[in-house]
Structure formats: C-alpha cells, structure tokens
Amino acid sequence: MHPYLKVFLWLSSCCFFSSCVSVKNRSLLNVFTQCPPVYEHHLTDGRYNTKIDFHNRHFSGILVFKNMNDTTKRVVFITETGFKFFDFELTPQRFEKVYVVKNLDKKFVLHVLEKDFRMILFAPNDKNGVEQINDPVATVLKFPEKAEKFTTYYSDKKCNSLQRITYGSKNKIATQIDLEKGSSKSFEKIYIQHKQLGLTMDLKRMVDEME
Amino acid sequence: MKLEKLLFIFGLLILAFQSSQGQAFTAMKDETTWRKKIAENAKNTKSLKADFQQEKNLAMLSEKLTSKGSFHFLNGKVRLEYKTPFNYLMIINNGKVTMKEDSKTTQMDMNKNKIFNQINKIIIDCVQGNALNSKDFTVSLTENPTQIKMEMNPLVKGMKDFFKNIIIQLDKKDLTAQKMILNEKGGDNTIIQFSNKQLNASIPESLFVVK
C-alpha cells in the first residue's frame, strides 16, 4: 500500500471514531438534560406501609423516609406496634446505622438495605461511562458500577417519571425496583425484588395520616 | 374593680393552664394501702376492653406516627386491633402470637422469642395490676389527686436493650391503665392512651382466634 494512503486511512479512521464518540456524548448530554426524573431527588419525605417477605417469613410495618437537609436522608422502619427495627442515615457518600435490632445487624443485610435505599433516595452522581440503551417504549440509562455491575434507570419515553431501577451484571439482574408515581411528587408505590435472595419489599405510601 | 377583674381572669388562665398540663406527681402518702388495692384489683380483673390511641415519637426526625384501635383482654389473652391508619391485628393466646395484616397471617411461638415473651408479660401485668410484683423491673409509685404513676425500670438485659423505662398512669377510680409510655434509650418513645374502658365486661373467646 502507498505510504500516503496508509496515513490517509489512519487519519480517516481516527476522525471517524472520534466523531462517533463525540456524537455519543452529545446525545447523552441531551438525555441528561432532557430526562430529569433520573437525576432529580427521587423521593421526598414520606411514610410507607411496608410488607417484607423473605423466604417463608413475612414482616410488616412502616418505613419513614425523611430529608434531614439537602444531602442527608434518614430511613426508619418500625412495626405497627411501634417496635423499631432499624434507623439509618445516608448521604451520597456515607451510610450510618443509627440503630439496628440485633437480628438484622449483619454486614450482608445492611449492605443489601443500603444499596436499595441509595437507589431509591439518591440520583446517580457519576455520569462517567453512562450509556443510553435503545428501547422502543422507554428511555433507558445504564450506569457502570464496581465489579462489572450496572445500575440501569428506566423512564417513560417522554421522561415524565422514573419507572424502574435495576442493579446487576451484564447478564443477570440482582435487584429490580419498580416505581409508580401518583399525583404527588413522591412515589405512591415502590416494589423491590431481590431475585436471587428471595426477598421482596412492597411499599405503599400512607395517605390518610392522623395527628 | 378593674384590677379585681384582671386578677380573676388571670386566676382562671392559671387554672386552665394547669389543667391542660396535667397535675404534677408527688411522693405517695399511703403507698402500702395503694399497693394492696392494686393487688386486689389485679385478682378481680378477668377482662378489660378499651379503645386506644398510640403515638410513636421519633425524636431525631421530629416525626409522630399516630394510630387508633381497640384492645381486649380476657384471662391472659390479648387482642390488639389497629384500625386507622392501617389495619393490623395482633392476638396473644396460649403462648402464640398471631399477626394479621390485610390477608396475610403470621404466627410466632412466644417461648422461642424471649423479648416477645417479656413484652407480653408486661402488657398482662400492667392490665392486671401485677406489675408491682414483677421481678424484671424496679417499680416506684407517685401520685396526684386522680392518678397513680408507676415508673418501671428494667432489670433484665433484653428489656434494658430496648427500654430506658416504662411509665404507666393508673386511674385512681378503678386502677386501670389510662396511659402507658415506653421510653427508649435513643429518645424515641411510644405513648398508648386508653379510653372507653370496660372492666369485666363480657368478651367472646372467639375474638382471640384469627379468622
């Protein structure tokens, strides 16, 4: 091959690939600004009737989500009879167990709960490597995490509301969170499934509260 | 005249303020007699039914969760039925705790759960007035013109982990509990107020079976 031709081909392919990347970035930037549900604070303060099923065990109670300030959230779970199971404090960078009942105070359990609440309470804060997946009915954004895992956010095509969050590897979804918004800013229903663990959490927003 | 009127109005305001705050508790004048009365009342209490209002205060979150329901006690069996803002039923019968919310029923053997056993014992001891004899607590009594206050400080490790103390206010007229305050170590508490109490009324056994 003529040397100039080689150089030409090399330069062309560089231009071609760099333009591909820049087009991808441009389209992602458009999605970021045009799909706010993925990036807004997902949940305002709220109380949820909660049912937890883990293998053959069933628990129920009330989950309280509270914004302490712009970055700090508290999550408290109490039974209907007023018995507190856990009280966690989360910021985008930190997780603190303010209180947890002895039987739940296991590293693995806390890790699962932290991950779930983090996905519900906080928008993704690291946009590096995010990818938009083609989908006929939804806007789908896939964020890479550690250990080749991904957190994927599904909004409706018009980006009116966040509908689903999944977490897992390329081939296997470990956690799926389905969200349903009502007339208020907060989610009316949240359904969390840990497919491999056999754990589900069903949350319904409490509307009729007495003082 | 003007001054007298002002003093009169001022006096009324003071009285109104005091009655709204509740009268202060002081050392008992005749503790031995009252202890005998409480013990006697305990022997004679076969059943109790009442309405209750429960308030769970999460101090750090400035959150108050209020619920209402009905309470039944018959020969050592307890039925606690929450009606608003959620439906939840708890029955303690023959060493078993049965919980029902919506259509889901869960049962637990109290003998396998020390804490549940201890809490159940507190409820029954309080209802029947046996709390004074409890080996799990130190109990001190104070009074005001219409009420007796029992302050129970836990001695047993399991209870100590959950509660700072439990306060029960008894109506001097019939020595039944008017108010129960469970104070937790972290500053949270649960306040249960009883109303429309009926002592030794007829209560069907079927109420203590979950259908």
Coordinates of C-alpha atoms in Angstrom, one line a residue:
Chain A
M1 CA 0.0 0.0 0.0
H2 CA 1.2 3.5 -0.8
P3 CA 2.5 5.2 2.4
Y4 CA 0.4 8.3 1.9
L5 CA -2.7 6.0 1.5
K6 CA -1.8 4.3 4.8
V7 CA -1.5 7.7 6.6
F8 CA -4.8 8.8 5.0
L9 CA -6.6 5.7 6.1
W10 CA -5.1 6.0 9.6
L11 CA -6.2 9.7 9.9
S12 CA -9.6 8.9 8.5
S13 CA -10.3 6.2 11.0
C14 CA -9.2 8.4 13.8
C15 CA -11.6 11.1 12.7
F16 CA -14.3 8.6 12.2
F17 CA -14.0 7.1 15.7
S18 CA -13.6 10.5 17.4
S19 CA -16.7 11.8 15.7
C20 CA -18.6 8.6 16.8
V21 CA -17.6 9.3 20.4
S22 CA -18.5 12.9 20.2
V23 CA -21.9 12.1 18.7
K24 CA -22.5 9.6 21.6
N25 CA -21.5 12.2 24.2
R26 CA -23.7 14.8 22.6
S27 CA -26.7 12.5 22.6
L28 CA -26.0 11.6 26.2
L29 CA -25.8 15.2 27.2
N30 CA -29.1 15.8 25.6
V31 CA -30.6 12.9 27.5
F32 CA -29.1 14.1 30.8
T33 CA -30.8 17.5 30.5
Q34 CA -33.9 16.2 28.9
C35 CA -34.6 13.2 31.3
P36 CA -34.8 14.9 34.7
P37 CA -36.6 12.0 36.5
V38 CA -33.4 10.0 36.6
Y39 CA -31.5 12.9 38.2
E40 CA -33.9 14.5 40.5
H41 CA -34.2 13.6 44.1
H42 CA -36.3 10.5 43.8
L43 CA -38.3 10.6 47.0
T44 CA -39.5 13.4 49.2
D45 CA -40.3 12.8 52.9
G46 CA -42.9 10.1 53.3
R47 CA -44.3 7.2 55.2
Y48 CA -45.0 3.9 53.6
N49 CA -46.9 0.8 54.7
T50 CA -44.3 -1.9 54.1
K51 CA -44.5 -5.6 53.7
I52 CA -41.4 -7.6 53.6
D53 CA -41.3 -11.2 52.5
F54 CA -38.1 -13.3 52.9
H55 CA -38.4 -17.0 52.0
N56 CA -41.3 -18.0 54.3
R57 CA -41.1 -15.1 56.7
H58 CA -43.4 -12.1 56.5
F59 CA -42.9 -8.8 58.3
S60 CA -44.8 -5.6 58.1
G61 CA -44.5 -2.1 59.4
I62 CA -44.0 1.5 58.4
L63 CA -40.9 2.9 56.6
V64 CA -40.3 6.5 57.2
F65 CA -38.1 8.4 54.8
K66 CA -37.1 11.8 56.0
N67 CA -34.9 14.6 54.4
M68 CA -32.8 15.9 57.2
N69 CA -31.1 18.5 54.9
D70 CA -30.1 18.8 51.2
T71 CA -27.8 15.8 51.3
T72 CA -28.8 13.7 54.3
K73 CA -31.7 11.3 54.5
R74 CA -33.0 9.1 57.3
V75 CA -34.7 5.8 56.9
V76 CA -36.5 4.3 59.8
F77 CA -38.6 1.1 59.9
I78 CA -41.0 0.4 62.8
T79 CA -43.6 -2.2 63.3
E80 CA -47.3 -1.3 63.6
T81 CA -46.9 -1.8 67.4
G82 CA -44.1 0.8 67.5
F83 CA -41.1 -1.5 67.7
K84 CA -38.1 -0.1 65.8
F85 CA -36.2 -2.4 63.5
F86 CA -33.7 0.0 62.1
D87 CA -32.7 3.6 61.7
F88 CA -30.2 4.5 59.0
E89 CA -28.7 7.8 57.9
L90 CA -27.5 8.2 54.3
T91 CA -25.7 10.8 52.3
P92 CA -24.4 10.3 48.8
Q93 CA -21.0 9.3 50.3
R94 CA -21.9 7.8 53.7
F95 CA -24.1 5.2 55.4
E96 CA -24.5 5.1 59.1
K97 CA -26.6 2.7 61.2
V98 CA -28.1 4.9 63.9
Y99 CA -29.9 1.9 65.3
V100 CA -30.5 -1.7 64.1
V101 CA -32.1 -4.6 66.0
K102 CA -29.6 -7.4 66.8
N103 CA -31.0 -10.0 64.4
L104 CA -30.7 -7.6 61.4
D105 CA -27.2 -6.3 62.3
K106 CA -25.4 -8.4 59.8
K107 CA -23.0 -7.0 57.2
F108 CA -24.7 -8.6 54.3
V109 CA -28.2 -7.5 55.3
L110 CA -27.0 -3.9 55.9
H111 CA -25.3 -3.9 52.5
V112 CA -28.5 -5.0 50.7
L113 CA -30.6 -2.4 52.5
E114 CA -28.1 0.4 51.9
K115 CA -27.9 -0.4 48.2
D116 CA -31.7 -0.4 47.9
F117 CA -32.3 2.8 49.8
R118 CA -29.5 4.5 47.9
M119 CA -31.0 3.7 44.6
I120 CA -34.4 5.0 45.7
L121 CA -33.2 8.1 47.6
F122 CA -30.4 9.4 45.5
A123 CA -29.9 10.3 41.9
P124 CA -26.8 8.7 40.2
N125 CA -24.0 11.1 40.8
D126 CA -21.3 9.7 38.5
K127 CA -22.1 10.2 34.8
N128 CA -18.8 8.7 33.5
G129 CA -19.3 5.9 31.1
V130 CA -23.1 6.1 31.2
E131 CA -24.8 4.6 28.1
Q132 CA -28.2 5.1 26.7
I133 CA -29.8 1.8 25.6
N134 CA -32.2 1.7 22.7
D135 CA -35.7 0.8 23.8
P136 CA -39.0 1.3 21.9
V137 CA -41.0 2.3 24.9
A138 CA -38.6 3.7 27.5
T139 CA -35.7 6.0 28.0
V140 CA -33.0 3.7 29.5
L141 CA -29.8 4.9 31.0
K142 CA -27.2 2.4 32.1
F143 CA -24.5 3.5 34.7
P144 CA -21.4 1.3 35.3
E145 CA -20.6 0.4 38.9
K146 CA -17.8 -1.6 40.5
A147 CA -17.1 -5.2 39.7
E148 CA -18.7 -5.0 36.2
K149 CA -22.1 -4.3 37.6
F150 CA -24.6 -1.7 36.3
T151 CA -27.4 0.4 37.7
T152 CA -30.0 1.0 35.0
Y153 CA -32.7 3.6 35.1
Y154 CA -35.9 3.3 33.1
S155 CA -38.1 6.3 32.5
D156 CA -41.1 6.5 30.1
K157 CA -40.2 7.6 26.6
K158 CA -41.1 11.3 27.3
C159 CA -39.1 11.3 30.5
N160 CA -42.1 12.2 32.7
S161 CA -41.3 9.8 35.5
L162 CA -38.9 7.2 36.7
Q163 CA -40.4 3.7 36.4
R164 CA -37.8 1.2 37.2
I165 CA -34.3 0.8 38.5
T166 CA -32.3 -2.4 38.2
Y167 CA -28.9 -3.5 39.5
G168 CA -26.8 -6.4 38.4
S169 CA -24.3 -7.7 36.0
K170 CA -24.4 -7.7 32.2
N171 CA -26.4 -11.0 32.1
K172 CA -28.2 -11.1 35.4
I173 CA -30.4 -8.7 37.3
A174 CA -29.9 -9.0 41.0
T175 CA -32.3 -6.2 42.1
Q176 CA -35.3 -4.7 40.5
I177 CA -37.2 -1.7 41.8
D178 CA -40.5 -0.8 40.2
L179 CA -41.8 2.6 41.0
E180 CA -45.2 4.2 40.5
K181 CA -45.9 7.8 40.8
G182 CA -49.3 9.3 41.8
S183 CA -50.5 12.8 41.9
S184 CA -47.9 13.9 44.5
K185 CA -44.2 14.4 43.8
S186 CA -43.3 11.3 45.6
F187 CA -43.8 7.7 44.6
E188 CA -47.1 6.1 45.6
K189 CA -45.8 2.5 45.3
I190 CA -42.3 1.0 45.4
Y191 CA -41.7 -2.7 44.8
I192 CA -38.2 -4.1 45.4
Q193 CA -37.3 -7.6 44.4
H194 CA -34.0 -9.3 45.1
K195 CA -34.3 -12.1 42.6
Q196 CA -31.5 -14.4 43.9
L197 CA -32.2 -13.8 47.6
G198 CA -35.9 -14.4 47.6
L199 CA -36.5 -11.1 49.2
T200 CA -39.3 -8.6 48.3
M201 CA -40.3 -5.3 49.8
D202 CA -43.7 -3.8 48.9
L203 CA -44.1 -0.2 49.9
K204 CA -47.4 1.8 49.6
R205 CA -47.5 5.4 50.5
M206 CA -49.7 6.2 53.5
V207 CA -52.1 8.9 52.6
D208 CA -54.6 9.2 55.5
E209 CA -52.4 10.3 58.5
M210 CA -53.9 11.4 61.7
E211 CA -52.4 14.0 64.1
Chain B
M1 CA -62.9 46.9 90.1
K2 CA -60.7 46.8 87.0
L3 CA -57.9 45.3 89.0
E4 CA -60.1 42.6 90.6
K5 CA -61.4 41.7 87.2
L6 CA -57.9 41.3 85.8
L7 CA -56.8 39.2 88.8
F8 CA -59.9 37.0 88.4
I9 CA -59.2 36.5 84.7
F10 CA -55.5 35.8 85.4
G11 CA -56.5 33.2 88.0
L12 CA -58.8 31.5 85.5
L13 CA -56.0 31.4 83.0
I14 CA -53.6 29.8 85.5
L15 CA -56.2 27.2 86.3
A16 CA -56.8 26.5 82.7
F17 CA -53.1 26.1 82.0
Q18 CA -52.6 23.8 84.9
S19 CA -55.5 21.5 83.9
S20 CA -54.3 21.4 80.4
Q21 CA -50.8 20.4 81.5
G22 CA -52.0 17.6 83.9
Q23 CA -51.2 17.8 87.6
A24 CA -47.7 17.0 88.9
F25 CA -46.9 13.7 90.6
T26 CA -45.6 13.7 94.1
A27 CA -44.4 11.0 96.6
M28 CA -47.2 8.7 97.7
K29 CA -48.7 9.4 101.1
D30 CA -50.0 5.8 101.7
E31 CA -48.1 3.6 99.4
T32 CA -48.8 0.4 101.3
T33 CA -52.6 0.8 101.1
W34 CA -52.4 1.6 97.4
R35 CA -50.2 -1.4 96.7
K36 CA -52.8 -3.6 98.4
K37 CA -55.6 -2.0 96.4
I38 CA -53.7 -2.5 93.2
A39 CA -53.0 -6.2 94.1
E40 CA -56.7 -6.7 95.0
N41 CA -57.8 -5.1 91.8
A42 CA -55.5 -7.4 89.9
K43 CA -57.2 -10.5 91.3
N44 CA -60.6 -9.2 90.3
T45 CA -59.8 -8.2 86.7
K46 CA -60.9 -11.0 84.5
S47 CA -61.4 -8.9 81.4
L48 CA -60.9 -5.5 80.0
K49 CA -61.9 -3.8 76.8
A50 CA -60.9 -0.3 75.7
D51 CA -60.2 1.9 72.8
F52 CA -56.6 3.1 72.4
Q53 CA -54.6 5.7 70.6
Q54 CA -50.9 5.0 70.0
E55 CA -48.4 7.7 69.3
K56 CA -44.9 6.8 68.2
N57 CA -42.5 9.6 68.5
L58 CA -39.3 9.5 66.5
A59 CA -37.4 12.2 68.3
M60 CA -34.5 12.9 65.9
L61 CA -36.8 13.0 62.9
S62 CA -39.5 15.1 64.7
E63 CA -42.0 12.6 63.4
K64 CA -45.1 11.5 65.2
L65 CA -47.0 8.4 63.9
T66 CA -50.5 8.1 65.4
S67 CA -52.7 5.1 65.1
K68 CA -56.0 4.0 66.8
G69 CA -57.7 0.8 67.6
S70 CA -59.3 -1.5 70.2
F71 CA -57.8 -3.5 73.0
H72 CA -59.3 -6.7 74.6
F73 CA -58.0 -8.7 77.4
L74 CA -59.6 -12.0 78.7
N75 CA -58.0 -14.5 81.1
G76 CA -54.4 -13.9 79.9
K77 CA -55.3 -13.5 76.3
V78 CA -54.7 -10.2 74.5
R79 CA -56.2 -8.8 71.3
L80 CA -54.7 -5.6 69.9
E81 CA -56.5 -4.4 66.7
Y82 CA -55.3 -1.3 64.8
K83 CA -58.0 0.3 62.7
T84 CA -56.5 3.5 61.4
P85 CA -54.4 4.5 59.5
F86 CA -53.8 0.8 58.8
N87 CA -55.5 -2.5 59.6
Y88 CA -53.4 -4.7 61.8
L89 CA -54.3 -7.4 64.3
M90 CA -52.2 -9.0 67.0
I91 CA -53.5 -11.8 69.2
I92 CA -51.7 -13.4 72.0
N93 CA -53.2 -16.6 73.0
N94 CA -51.9 -19.7 74.6
G95 CA -48.2 -19.0 74.1
K96 CA -48.6 -18.0 70.5
V97 CA -48.6 -14.6 68.8
T98 CA -50.6 -14.3 65.7
M99 CA -50.3 -11.2 63.5
K100 CA -52.6 -10.4 60.6
E101 CA -52.3 -7.5 58.2
D102 CA -54.6 -7.4 55.1
S103 CA -54.9 -11.1 54.2
K104 CA -51.5 -12.3 55.4
T105 CA -51.3 -14.1 58.8
T106 CA -48.1 -14.9 60.6
Q107 CA -47.7 -16.9 63.8
M108 CA -44.9 -17.0 66.2
D109 CA -44.2 -19.2 69.2
M110 CA -43.6 -16.8 72.1
N111 CA -41.5 -19.3 74.0
K112 CA -38.9 -19.1 71.3
N113 CA -38.7 -15.3 71.4
K114 CA -37.6 -14.0 74.8
I115 CA -38.3 -10.4 74.1
F116 CA -41.8 -11.1 72.9
N117 CA -42.4 -13.1 76.0
Q118 CA -41.2 -10.3 78.2
I119 CA -43.3 -7.7 76.4
N120 CA -46.4 -9.8 76.6
K121 CA -45.8 -10.3 80.3
I122 CA -45.6 -6.5 80.8
I123 CA -48.9 -6.0 79.0
I124 CA -50.7 -8.6 81.0
D125 CA -49.0 -7.5 84.3
C126 CA -50.0 -3.9 83.6
V127 CA -53.6 -4.8 82.7
Q128 CA -54.0 -7.0 85.7
G129 CA -52.0 -4.7 88.0
N130 CA -49.4 -7.3 88.7
A131 CA -46.5 -5.1 87.5
L132 CA -45.7 -4.2 91.1
N133 CA -44.6 -7.8 91.7
S134 CA -42.5 -8.0 88.6
K135 CA -39.0 -9.3 89.0
D136 CA -38.0 -7.9 85.7
F137 CA -38.3 -4.3 86.9
T138 CA -37.9 -2.0 89.8
V139 CA -41.2 -0.1 90.3
S140 CA -41.6 3.2 92.0
L141 CA -45.0 4.9 92.7
T142 CA -46.0 8.5 92.8
E143 CA -49.5 10.1 92.8
N144 CA -51.6 13.2 92.1
P145 CA -55.2 13.6 93.2
T146 CA -56.6 11.5 90.4
Q147 CA -53.8 9.2 89.2
I148 CA -51.1 6.9 90.3
K149 CA -47.9 6.8 88.2
M150 CA -45.8 3.6 88.1
E151 CA -42.3 4.0 86.9
M152 CA -40.8 0.7 85.8
N153 CA -37.0 0.5 85.3
P154 CA -35.9 -2.7 83.6
L155 CA -33.5 -5.1 85.3
V156 CA -33.3 -7.8 82.7
K157 CA -30.8 -7.5 79.9
G158 CA -33.2 -8.0 76.9
M159 CA -35.6 -5.3 78.2
K160 CA -32.8 -3.0 79.1
D161 CA -31.5 -3.0 75.5
F162 CA -34.9 -1.7 74.3
F163 CA -36.3 0.5 77.1
K164 CA -35.0 3.2 79.3
N165 CA -38.2 2.9 81.4
I166 CA -41.9 2.2 81.1
I167 CA -44.4 4.6 82.8
I168 CA -48.0 3.6 83.5
Q169 CA -50.6 6.0 84.7
L170 CA -53.5 4.4 86.6
D171 CA -56.9 6.0 87.2
K172 CA -57.4 6.0 91.0
K173 CA -61.1 5.3 90.4
D174 CA -60.7 1.8 89.0
L175 CA -56.9 1.3 89.0
T176 CA -56.9 0.6 85.3
A177 CA -54.2 2.0 83.0
Q178 CA -55.0 5.3 81.4
K179 CA -51.7 5.8 79.7
M180 CA -48.6 3.8 79.0
I181 CA -45.3 5.4 77.9
L182 CA -42.5 3.2 76.7
N183 CA -39.3 5.3 76.7
E184 CA -36.4 4.1 74.5
K185 CA -32.8 4.7 75.1
G186 CA -32.3 6.9 71.9
G187 CA -35.0 9.4 72.9
D188 CA -37.9 7.8 70.9
N189 CA -41.0 6.7 72.7
T190 CA -44.4 5.1 72.3
I191 CA -47.4 6.5 74.1
I192 CA -50.6 4.5 74.4
Q193 CA -53.7 6.1 75.8
F194 CA -56.8 4.1 76.7
S195 CA -60.3 5.3 76.7
N196 CA -63.9 3.9 77.0
K197 CA -62.6 1.3 79.3
Q198 CA -65.0 -1.5 80.4
L199 CA -63.8 -3.7 83.3
N200 CA -65.0 -7.3 83.5
A201 CA -67.4 -6.9 80.6
S202 CA -68.5 -10.0 78.6
I203 CA -65.9 -10.7 75.9
P204 CA -66.4 -13.6 73.5
E205 CA -63.5 -16.1 73.3
S206 CA -63.8 -16.0 69.5
L207 CA -62.2 -12.6 69.5
F208 CA -58.9 -14.3 70.3
V209 CA -58.9 -16.5 67.3
V210 CA -57.7 -15.2 64.0
K211 CA -60.2 -15.9 61.2

